[in-house]
Short mmCIF file of C-alpha atoms in Angstrom, two decimals:
data_model
loop_
_atom_site.label_atom_id
_atom_site.label_comp_id
_atom_site.label_asym_id
_atom_site.label_seq_id
_atom_site.Cartn_x
_atom_site.Cartn_y
_atom_site.Cartn_z
CA UNK A 1 84.96 -223.12 115.38
CA UNK A 2 88.07 -221.59 117.22
CA UNK A 3 90.07 -223.96 119.48
CA UNK A 4 92.68 -223.82 122.16
CA UNK A 5 95.03 -226.73 122.83
CA UNK A 6 97.23 -226.28 126.05
CA UNK A 7 100.53 -228.90 125.37
CA UNK A 8 102.64 -228.85 122.04
CA UNK A 9 103.39 -232.49 122.84
CA UNK A 10 102.19 -235.28 120.46
CA UNK A 11 98.74 -235.21 122.00
CA UNK A 12 98.25 -231.73 121.07
CA UNK A 13 100.07 -232.07 117.34
CA UNK A 14 97.93 -234.47 116.68
CA UNK A 15 94.62 -232.84 117.67
CA UNK A 16 95.98 -229.57 116.04
CA UNK A 17 96.56 -231.02 112.76
CA UNK A 18 93.27 -232.93 112.46
CA UNK A 19 91.29 -229.84 114.12
CA UNK A 20 93.00 -227.57 111.44
CA UNK A 21 92.47 -229.83 108.52
CA UNK A 22 88.50 -229.92 109.33
CA UNK A 23 89.01 -225.97 109.13
CA UNK A 24 89.11 -225.12 112.47
CA UNK A 25 90.84 -222.15 114.29
CA UNK A 26 93.19 -223.77 115.84
CA UNK A 27 95.66 -222.19 118.13
CA UNK A 28 97.94 -224.17 120.29
CA UNK A 29 99.31 -222.97 123.43
CA UNK A 30 102.90 -222.97 125.48
CA UNK A 31 104.62 -221.41 128.13
CA UNK A 32 107.45 -219.45 126.34
CA UNK A 33 106.79 -219.63 122.51
CA UNK A 34 110.03 -218.12 122.04
CA UNK A 35 111.96 -221.26 123.15
CA UNK A 36 109.46 -223.77 121.89
CA UNK A 37 110.59 -222.35 118.49
CA UNK A 38 114.38 -222.38 119.20
CA UNK A 39 114.11 -225.77 120.17
CA UNK A 40 116.39 -228.29 118.41
CA UNK A 41 115.79 -231.32 120.26
CA UNK A 42 113.77 -234.14 120.56
CA UNK A 43 111.35 -233.31 123.48
CA UNK A 44 111.62 -235.71 126.59
CA UNK A 45 108.71 -237.90 125.18
CA UNK A 46 110.81 -238.45 122.08
CA UNK A 47 108.93 -235.99 119.78
CA UNK A 48 110.58 -234.10 117.18
CA UNK A 49 111.28 -230.66 117.54
CA UNK A 50 108.44 -228.47 117.49
CA UNK A 51 110.06 -225.87 114.97
CA UNK A 52 110.19 -228.96 112.44
CA UNK A 53 106.85 -230.02 113.11
CA UNK A 54 105.57 -226.34 113.02
CA UNK A 55 107.14 -225.84 110.10
CA UNK A 56 104.78 -228.53 108.07
CA UNK A 57 101.59 -227.04 109.19
CA UNK A 58 99.52 -224.21 107.17
CA UNK A 59 96.72 -223.40 109.68
CA UNK A 60 97.96 -223.99 113.31
CA UNK A 61 98.69 -220.96 115.48
CA UNK A 62 100.88 -221.27 118.42
CA UNK A 63 100.94 -218.61 121.26
CA UNK A 64 100.86 -218.02 125.47
CA UNK A 65 98.79 -220.65 127.44
CA UNK A 66 96.93 -217.24 127.89
CA UNK A 67 96.46 -216.83 124.14
CA UNK A 68 95.23 -220.46 123.51
CA UNK A 69 92.65 -219.68 125.96
CA UNK A 70 91.45 -216.58 124.90
CA UNK A 71 91.32 -218.12 121.05
CA UNK A 72 89.38 -221.32 122.12
CA UNK A 73 86.02 -221.04 122.40
CA UNK A 74 86.45 -224.78 122.84
CA UNK A 75 89.79 -225.67 125.15
CA UNK A 76 91.91 -228.90 125.39
CA UNK A 77 94.22 -229.71 127.95
CA UNK A 78 97.12 -231.61 126.10
CA UNK A 79 100.14 -230.98 128.49
CA UNK A 80 101.81 -233.33 130.58
CA UNK A 81 99.28 -234.25 133.56
CA UNK A 82 101.97 -233.26 136.44
CA UNK A 83 102.11 -229.74 134.72
CA UNK A 84 98.47 -229.07 133.64
CA UNK A 85 97.09 -227.14 136.56
CA UNK A 86 100.20 -224.73 136.11
CA UNK A 87 99.27 -224.71 132.56
CA UNK A 88 96.11 -223.63 132.58
CA UNK A 89 96.71 -221.14 135.41
CA UNK A 90 98.18 -218.83 133.21
CA UNK A 91 95.24 -218.23 131.37
CA UNK A 92 93.04 -215.05 132.44
CA UNK A 93 89.87 -215.48 134.66
CA UNK A 94 87.82 -214.18 131.87
CA UNK A 95 89.14 -216.51 129.13
CA UNK A 96 88.00 -219.60 130.98
CA UNK A 97 85.00 -218.74 132.58
CA UNK A 98 82.28 -221.05 131.17
CA UNK A 99 84.10 -222.62 128.50
CA UNK A 100 84.78 -226.32 127.94
CA UNK A 101 88.03 -228.12 128.36
CA UNK A 102 88.40 -231.33 127.33
CA UNK A 103 90.87 -232.80 129.41
CA UNK A 104 92.82 -235.25 127.39
CA UNK A 105 95.87 -235.43 129.65
CA UNK A 106 96.67 -238.14 132.20
CA UNK A 107 98.32 -238.09 135.46
CA UNK A 108 101.42 -240.09 134.27
CA UNK A 109 104.58 -240.88 136.50
CA UNK A 110 107.39 -242.39 135.10
CA UNK A 111 109.83 -241.89 137.71
CA UNK A 112 109.77 -245.80 139.34
CA UNK A 113 110.26 -247.28 136.14
CA UNK A 114 106.96 -248.19 135.70
CA UNK A 115 103.57 -246.53 134.57
CA UNK A 116 101.66 -245.26 138.09
CA UNK A 117 99.64 -242.29 138.47
CA UNK A 118 100.44 -239.20 140.19
CA UNK A 119 96.62 -239.28 141.29
CA UNK A 120 94.42 -242.27 141.48
CA UNK A 121 91.33 -243.93 143.58
CA UNK A 122 90.35 -241.22 145.65
CA UNK A 123 91.36 -238.35 143.46
CA UNK A 124 92.08 -237.80 139.40
CA UNK A 125 93.60 -235.30 137.57
CA UNK A 126 90.03 -234.60 135.79
CA UNK A 127 88.82 -233.36 139.28
CA UNK A 128 92.06 -231.72 140.20
CA UNK A 129 91.27 -229.43 137.38
CA UNK A 130 87.89 -228.93 137.91
CA UNK A 131 88.36 -228.12 141.31
CA UNK A 132 91.51 -225.17 140.51
CA UNK A 133 89.28 -224.29 137.96
CA UNK A 134 85.58 -224.16 139.00
CA UNK A 135 84.26 -222.09 136.30
CA UNK A 136 85.56 -224.47 133.74
CA UNK A 137 83.14 -227.26 132.53
CA UNK A 138 85.61 -230.26 132.56
CA UNK A 139 85.16 -233.25 130.36
CA UNK A 140 87.05 -235.94 130.55
CA UNK A 141 87.81 -237.61 127.33
CA UNK A 142 89.80 -238.99 124.91
CA UNK A 143 92.88 -240.10 127.64
CA UNK A 144 92.21 -244.00 126.79
CA UNK A 145 93.80 -244.36 123.16
CA UNK A 146 96.70 -243.52 121.68
CA UNK A 147 96.39 -239.84 119.72
CA UNK A 148 96.54 -241.58 116.38
CA UNK A 149 93.51 -243.37 117.28
CA UNK A 150 91.97 -240.22 118.78
CA UNK A 151 91.55 -238.64 115.25
CA UNK A 152 91.18 -241.85 113.25
CA UNK A 153 89.07 -244.35 115.43
CA UNK A 154 88.99 -246.50 112.07
CA UNK A 155 92.78 -246.96 112.66
CA UNK A 156 91.25 -249.93 115.01
CA UNK A 157 89.19 -252.62 113.55
CA UNK A 158 85.50 -253.62 114.97
CA UNK A 159 83.60 -251.80 117.70
CA UNK A 160 85.29 -249.92 120.31
CA UNK A 161 84.41 -247.12 122.83
CA UNK A 162 85.65 -243.66 124.20
CA UNK A 163 84.44 -242.95 127.72
CA UNK A 164 83.41 -239.00 128.86
CA UNK A 165 82.43 -237.79 132.06
CA UNK A 166 82.01 -234.25 134.12
CA UNK A 167 79.87 -232.12 135.85
CA UNK A 168 77.92 -230.46 133.09
CA UNK A 169 75.94 -232.44 130.84
CA UNK A 170 75.52 -229.92 128.40
CA UNK A 171 79.27 -229.76 128.18
CA UNK A 172 79.32 -233.55 127.55
CA UNK A 173 76.79 -233.33 124.78
CA UNK A 174 78.67 -230.76 122.84
CA UNK A 175 81.85 -232.73 123.52
CA UNK A 176 79.92 -235.67 122.45
CA UNK A 177 79.10 -233.93 119.08
CA UNK A 178 82.71 -233.04 118.48
CA UNK A 179 83.79 -236.18 118.82
CA UNK A 180 81.61 -237.75 116.51
CA UNK A 181 81.87 -235.02 113.88
CA UNK A 182 84.76 -234.10 113.80
CA UNK A 183 86.59 -237.26 114.59
CA UNK A 184 84.23 -239.83 113.81
CA UNK A 185 83.84 -241.68 116.96
CA UNK A 186 80.49 -244.06 116.46
CA UNK A 187 80.13 -244.73 120.45
CA UNK A 188 80.55 -242.26 123.55
CA UNK A 189 79.84 -244.02 126.76
CA UNK A 190 78.90 -241.34 129.50
CA UNK A 191 80.37 -242.85 132.63
CA UNK A 192 78.98 -239.98 134.98
CA UNK A 193 80.16 -236.70 137.12
CA UNK A 194 84.09 -235.90 137.33
CA UNK A 195 85.14 -238.43 139.92
CA UNK A 196 84.62 -241.02 137.24
CA UNK A 197 87.67 -239.75 135.68
CA UNK A 198 89.26 -241.93 138.61
CA UNK A 199 88.07 -244.77 136.47
CA UNK A 200 89.41 -243.82 132.94
CA UNK A 201 92.52 -242.53 134.08
CA UNK A 202 92.97 -245.83 135.91
CA UNK A 203 92.85 -247.63 132.43
CA UNK A 204 96.13 -246.55 132.43
CA UNK A 205 98.40 -249.37 133.98
CA UNK A 206 96.36 -251.94 131.78
CA UNK A 207 96.40 -250.11 128.83
CA UNK A 208 100.38 -250.01 128.90
CA UNK A 209 100.57 -253.95 129.81
CA UNK A 210 97.85 -254.35 126.47
CA UNK A 211 100.44 -252.32 124.31
CA UNK A 212 103.19 -254.69 124.89
CA UNK A 213 100.63 -258.21 124.78
CA UNK A 214 99.21 -256.61 121.40
CA UNK A 215 102.52 -255.61 120.22
CA UNK A 216 101.02 -251.85 118.99
CA UNK A 217 99.25 -249.08 120.76
CA UNK A 218 96.33 -249.04 117.68
CA UNK A 219 94.24 -250.68 119.99
CA UNK A 220 91.30 -249.99 122.29
CA UNK A 221 88.51 -250.63 124.37
CA UNK A 222 85.05 -251.88 123.60
CA UNK A 223 82.55 -252.60 126.01
CA UNK A 224 80.68 -255.45 125.15
CA UNK A 225 77.09 -255.80 126.12
CA UNK A 226 73.66 -256.57 124.82
CA UNK A 227 72.38 -253.48 122.73
CA UNK A 228 76.23 -252.27 122.27
CA UNK A 229 77.04 -252.93 118.44
CA UNK A 230 79.77 -255.99 117.67
CA UNK B 9 90.36 -282.72 139.27
CA UNK B 10 89.82 -281.72 142.88
CA UNK B 11 89.11 -277.92 143.15
CA UNK B 12 89.16 -275.83 146.90
CA UNK B 13 87.60 -272.50 146.94
CA UNK B 14 88.19 -270.01 149.25
CA UNK B 15 85.35 -268.55 150.42
CA UNK B 16 81.43 -268.77 150.36
CA UNK B 17 80.00 -265.58 148.97
CA UNK B 18 78.47 -265.27 145.36
CA UNK B 19 81.44 -265.78 143.24
CA UNK B 20 82.76 -269.10 145.04
CA UNK B 21 79.41 -270.17 145.05
CA UNK B 22 79.04 -269.55 141.22
CA UNK B 23 82.08 -271.40 140.36
CA UNK B 24 81.76 -273.93 142.87
CA UNK B 25 78.52 -274.76 141.16
CA UNK B 26 79.80 -274.72 137.82
CA UNK B 27 82.78 -277.07 138.45
CA UNK B 28 80.59 -279.84 140.51
CA UNK B 29 78.69 -279.51 137.34
CA UNK B 30 81.56 -280.10 135.01
CA UNK B 31 81.94 -283.16 137.33
CA UNK B 32 84.87 -281.59 139.52
CA UNK B 33 85.18 -282.76 143.26
CA UNK B 34 84.73 -279.11 144.99
CA UNK B 35 85.28 -278.18 148.55
CA UNK B 36 84.62 -274.88 149.33
CA UNK B 37 86.73 -272.97 152.54
CA UNK B 38 85.22 -271.37 155.04
CA UNK B 39 86.63 -269.79 158.31
CA UNK B 40 84.46 -271.75 160.62
CA UNK B 41 81.87 -274.10 158.92
CA UNK B 42 79.78 -274.40 161.92
CA UNK B 43 78.96 -270.59 162.03
CA UNK B 44 79.05 -270.84 158.23
CA UNK B 45 76.28 -273.73 158.26
CA UNK B 46 73.96 -271.92 161.66
CA UNK B 47 73.96 -268.98 159.27
CA UNK B 48 69.92 -267.90 158.55
CA UNK B 49 70.27 -264.22 157.78
CA UNK B 50 72.09 -262.66 154.03
CA UNK B 51 75.33 -261.91 154.10
CA UNK B 52 76.60 -258.28 153.79
CA UNK B 53 77.27 -258.46 150.36
CA UNK B 54 73.01 -259.61 150.19
CA UNK B 55 73.50 -263.32 149.40
CA UNK B 56 70.96 -265.55 150.58
CA UNK B 57 71.76 -267.54 153.79
CA UNK B 58 74.89 -270.33 152.94
CA UNK B 59 72.78 -273.21 154.15
CA UNK B 60 69.77 -272.36 151.25
CA UNK B 61 71.99 -272.31 148.69
CA UNK B 62 74.17 -275.55 149.71
CA UNK B 63 70.90 -277.55 150.50
CA UNK B 64 70.42 -277.29 146.63
CA UNK B 65 74.38 -278.57 145.82
CA UNK B 66 74.44 -282.17 145.42
CA UNK B 67 78.24 -282.01 144.86
CA UNK B 68 79.91 -279.69 146.68
CA UNK B 69 81.51 -280.06 150.04
CA UNK B 70 82.20 -277.39 152.36
CA UNK B 71 85.28 -277.48 155.16
CA UNK B 72 87.71 -275.26 156.67
CA UNK B 73 90.41 -272.90 154.58
CA UNK B 74 92.85 -275.34 155.54
CA UNK B 75 90.73 -278.64 154.51
CA UNK B 76 89.84 -276.82 151.15
CA UNK B 77 93.64 -276.23 150.27
CA UNK B 78 94.32 -279.71 150.83
CA UNK B 79 91.56 -281.04 149.21
CA UNK B 80 92.42 -279.18 146.11
CA UNK B 81 94.56 -279.69 143.15
CA UNK B 82 93.54 -276.15 142.24
CA UNK B 83 92.85 -273.51 144.03
CA UNK B 84 90.67 -270.35 144.02
CA UNK B 85 90.83 -267.38 146.02
CA UNK B 86 86.89 -266.13 146.11
CA UNK B 87 87.45 -264.21 149.68
CA UNK B 88 86.97 -260.31 150.06
CA UNK B 89 90.30 -258.87 149.11
CA UNK B 90 90.72 -257.53 152.42
CA UNK B 91 90.75 -261.30 153.84
CA UNK B 92 92.30 -263.23 151.27
CA UNK B 93 95.78 -263.06 153.44
CA UNK B 94 94.04 -264.43 156.44
CA UNK B 95 92.11 -266.93 154.93
CA UNK B 96 94.62 -268.25 153.21
CA UNK B 97 97.20 -268.39 155.97
CA UNK B 98 94.98 -270.74 157.26
CA UNK B 99 96.22 -274.23 155.36
CA UNK B 100 99.13 -275.84 156.15
CA UNK B 101 102.28 -275.12 153.86
CA UNK B 102 102.51 -278.62 152.30
CA UNK B 103 98.96 -277.86 151.01
CA UNK B 104 99.89 -274.74 149.11
CA UNK B 105 103.27 -275.68 147.87
CA UNK B 106 103.82 -275.56 144.35
CA UNK B 107 100.03 -275.28 143.68
CA UNK B 108 98.13 -273.03 141.26
CA UNK B 109 95.94 -270.29 143.16
CA UNK B 110 93.92 -268.27 140.76
CA UNK B 111 93.25 -264.87 142.60
CA UNK B 112 89.60 -264.11 141.38
CA UNK B 113 89.25 -261.52 144.34
CA UNK B 114 89.65 -257.61 144.19
CA UNK B 115 90.78 -255.38 146.93
CA UNK B 116 87.69 -253.47 147.23
CA UNK B 117 87.01 -250.43 149.92
CA UNK B 118 83.46 -249.19 150.26
CA UNK B 119 84.17 -247.38 153.72
CA UNK B 120 84.03 -244.03 152.14
CA UNK B 121 80.98 -244.11 150.03
CA UNK B 122 82.19 -245.13 146.74
CA UNK B 123 84.28 -247.83 145.04
CA UNK B 124 87.82 -247.68 145.86
CA UNK B 125 90.75 -250.14 146.31
CA UNK B 126 92.90 -250.68 149.39
CA UNK B 127 95.81 -251.77 147.00
CA UNK B 128 96.43 -249.80 143.65
CA UNK B 129 98.78 -248.03 141.76
CA UNK B 130 102.10 -249.54 143.39
CA UNK B 131 101.09 -253.06 144.81
CA UNK B 132 97.73 -254.99 143.91
CA UNK B 133 96.12 -258.36 145.91
CA UNK B 134 97.18 -260.43 143.80
CA UNK B 135 101.10 -259.28 144.56
CA UNK B 136 100.15 -259.16 148.07
CA UNK B 137 99.29 -262.63 147.90
CA UNK B 138 101.69 -263.60 146.13
CA UNK B 139 104.72 -261.78 148.46
CA UNK B 140 102.71 -263.26 151.37
CA UNK B 141 102.42 -267.35 149.71
CA UNK B 142 105.88 -267.19 147.92
CA UNK B 143 105.30 -271.01 147.54
CA UNK B 144 102.25 -270.67 145.28
CA UNK B 145 101.67 -269.98 141.78
CA UNK B 146 99.47 -267.10 142.08
CA UNK B 147 97.51 -266.60 138.62
CA UNK B 148 95.42 -263.29 138.30
CA UNK B 149 92.17 -263.79 136.85
CA UNK B 150 88.44 -263.75 136.42
CA UNK B 151 88.22 -260.56 138.64
CA UNK B 152 87.31 -258.36 135.89
CA UNK B 153 83.72 -259.59 135.31
CA UNK B 154 80.62 -260.70 137.28
CA UNK B 155 80.44 -264.00 138.88
CA UNK B 156 77.64 -265.02 136.13
CA UNK B 157 79.83 -263.98 133.22
CA UNK B 158 82.84 -265.70 134.67
CA UNK B 159 81.30 -269.47 134.28
CA UNK B 160 79.36 -268.37 131.18
CA UNK B 161 80.82 -265.92 128.86
CA UNK B 162 78.32 -266.22 126.35
CA UNK B 163 76.10 -264.98 128.52
CA UNK B 164 77.71 -261.36 127.44
CA UNK B 165 77.58 -260.83 123.18
CA UNK B 166 80.01 -260.38 121.12
CA UNK B 167 83.64 -261.13 121.33
CA UNK B 168 85.52 -260.30 124.46
CA UNK B 169 88.49 -261.01 126.89
CA UNK B 170 89.80 -262.13 129.95
CA UNK B 171 93.23 -260.65 131.43
CA UNK B 172 95.16 -263.15 133.00
CA UNK B 173 99.02 -262.72 134.67
CA UNK B 174 101.25 -263.96 136.98
CA UNK B 175 104.78 -264.91 137.55
CA UNK B 176 104.56 -268.99 136.21
CA UNK B 177 104.29 -268.95 132.62
CA UNK B 178 103.44 -272.49 133.01
CA UNK B 179 100.47 -271.74 135.38
CA UNK B 180 99.17 -269.40 133.05
CA UNK B 181 99.33 -271.40 130.58
CA UNK B 182 97.07 -274.37 132.89
CA UNK B 183 94.90 -271.62 133.76
CA UNK B 184 94.45 -270.43 130.19
CA UNK B 185 93.38 -273.83 129.62
CA UNK B 186 90.88 -273.98 132.62
CA UNK B 187 89.55 -271.06 131.54
CA UNK B 188 88.70 -271.93 127.77
CA UNK B 189 88.08 -275.94 128.51
CA UNK B 190 85.64 -275.47 131.57
CA UNK B 191 84.27 -272.01 131.32
CA UNK B 192 84.33 -271.77 127.57
CA UNK B 193 86.09 -268.61 127.47
CA UNK B 194 87.70 -267.54 123.83
CA UNK B 195 90.17 -264.83 124.81
CA UNK B 196 92.52 -264.86 127.41
CA UNK B 197 94.97 -261.87 127.09
CA UNK B 198 98.32 -262.30 128.97
CA UNK B 199 99.22 -259.28 130.36
CA UNK B 200 102.69 -260.29 131.93
CA UNK B 201 103.65 -260.95 135.31
CA UNK B 202 101.75 -260.31 138.78
CA UNK B 203 102.39 -256.76 138.75
CA UNK B 204 100.23 -256.69 135.95
CA UNK B 205 97.85 -257.28 138.71
CA UNK B 206 97.60 -253.36 139.27
CA UNK B 207 96.18 -252.79 135.93
CA UNK B 208 93.55 -255.60 136.17
CA UNK B 209 91.86 -254.85 139.54
CA UNK B 210 92.68 -250.90 138.62
CA UNK B 211 90.06 -251.45 136.25
CA UNK B 212 86.97 -251.68 139.05
CA UNK B 213 86.38 -248.18 139.62
CA UNK B 214 85.50 -248.04 135.61
CA UNK B 215 83.76 -251.42 135.42
CA UNK B 216 81.09 -249.99 138.19
CA UNK B 217 80.80 -246.50 136.36
CA UNK B 218 79.87 -248.76 133.71
CA UNK B 219 77.42 -250.67 135.33
CA UNK B 220 75.41 -247.96 135.46
CA UNK B 221 75.77 -246.49 132.41
CA UNK B 222 75.19 -250.11 130.70
CA UNK B 223 72.35 -250.56 133.45
CA UNK B 224 73.58 -254.47 134.46
CA UNK B 225 76.59 -256.12 135.20
CA UNK B 226 76.57 -258.24 132.20
CA UNK B 227 79.17 -256.43 129.88
CA UNK B 228 82.74 -257.31 129.74
CA UNK B 229 85.86 -255.85 128.18
CA UNK B 230 87.07 -256.73 124.62
CA UNK B 231 90.44 -255.27 123.25
CA UNK B 232 90.01 -254.42 119.76
CA UNK B 233 92.75 -254.61 117.71
CA UNK B 234 94.30 -256.14 114.16
CA UNK B 235 93.70 -259.79 114.41
CA UNK B 236 91.54 -259.96 117.60
CA UNK B 237 88.51 -261.08 116.42
CA UNK B 238 85.35 -258.72 116.30
#
């Protein structure tokens, strides 16, 4: 399948490598391809220079946001939450209409010295994107685990779960298939319409505390319940 | 041990019954004892009239907020989040100083037709209480599970966890002991100082979605990780 990925940070890179390794045709989108390919420094999140990573990939393309959107039969938003709507708005309407966008991002803000959300409680990034682009079928998923776990759930031992939400049941079913068949997720819990993105994004303040308590980002949520494995 | 419980709703009742059954001396506190004991109707949350429940208890006392605070060697806040500071402020300073208050409440607001929080992201109920009563040792705990599970974790199958936070390590150690020895919790994860209450309270919007997905409130979070049971 042709996959378009908005964003070239660690999440985008991790998903792109995995999808390419599975034989999918992946294009990553960025604002300015020339500027990205000229980078020699680490990005704001401490990722190594994009060209260095890109040079090791054999089956990943890079293009503008508009080109990646046009390329993908399914789209993934892996930009910073604060930049997501602006990034997606570079795409042509006909490149977006009817497509599934898996929103992997969180509206994180570290400007106050701790992890907070720029949208929460009465709104969410998933909703913001769905409102801004009503012709996209937004499915919130994968935003509750670190990138390495997204593409290799067995890095975390035992049973653990992904949460999915969105307004379009067929889109959620297709994303659930992708998560299970491509990435190996066993349990994907549908928590409702896109307003449930508030709930999954609001896991982040505890997520970062747990990273400290666990001593690693290699953990995940499991909903212990009757009939739930483990 | 003498236990003081702020609040007479379902959470307070559940904890009071359990602690009394374990042989502890329990006093529940309320604003107006006469009014509470005269109630013949269900409360706002649909709980049966307090006197009906109370009549079945043999070892639970009821008093004012001030009396319950003075009675308890350890205190539990089981009031509505919006009423918690006002309730605790009925207690005399000397009845509070140095005591542990386990804050079980969440700052829930249903006035907009969905579950939202009155405090979140940059603040929490746990922090609000700690700020208002700096001489109390506030420990946030138990607010992430339904009342029945609080006192009987084995109602949920498999491994699952409680989160605890607060500014006083000795208080957290004592509450962890109470959670394990009195209530049977196996895993209590210390997620940091009282500002981590933002994280545990912010689980609520997903919690209520999961109640819908699971079909019951009888579930709990488990942090799957290396070395974590299950």
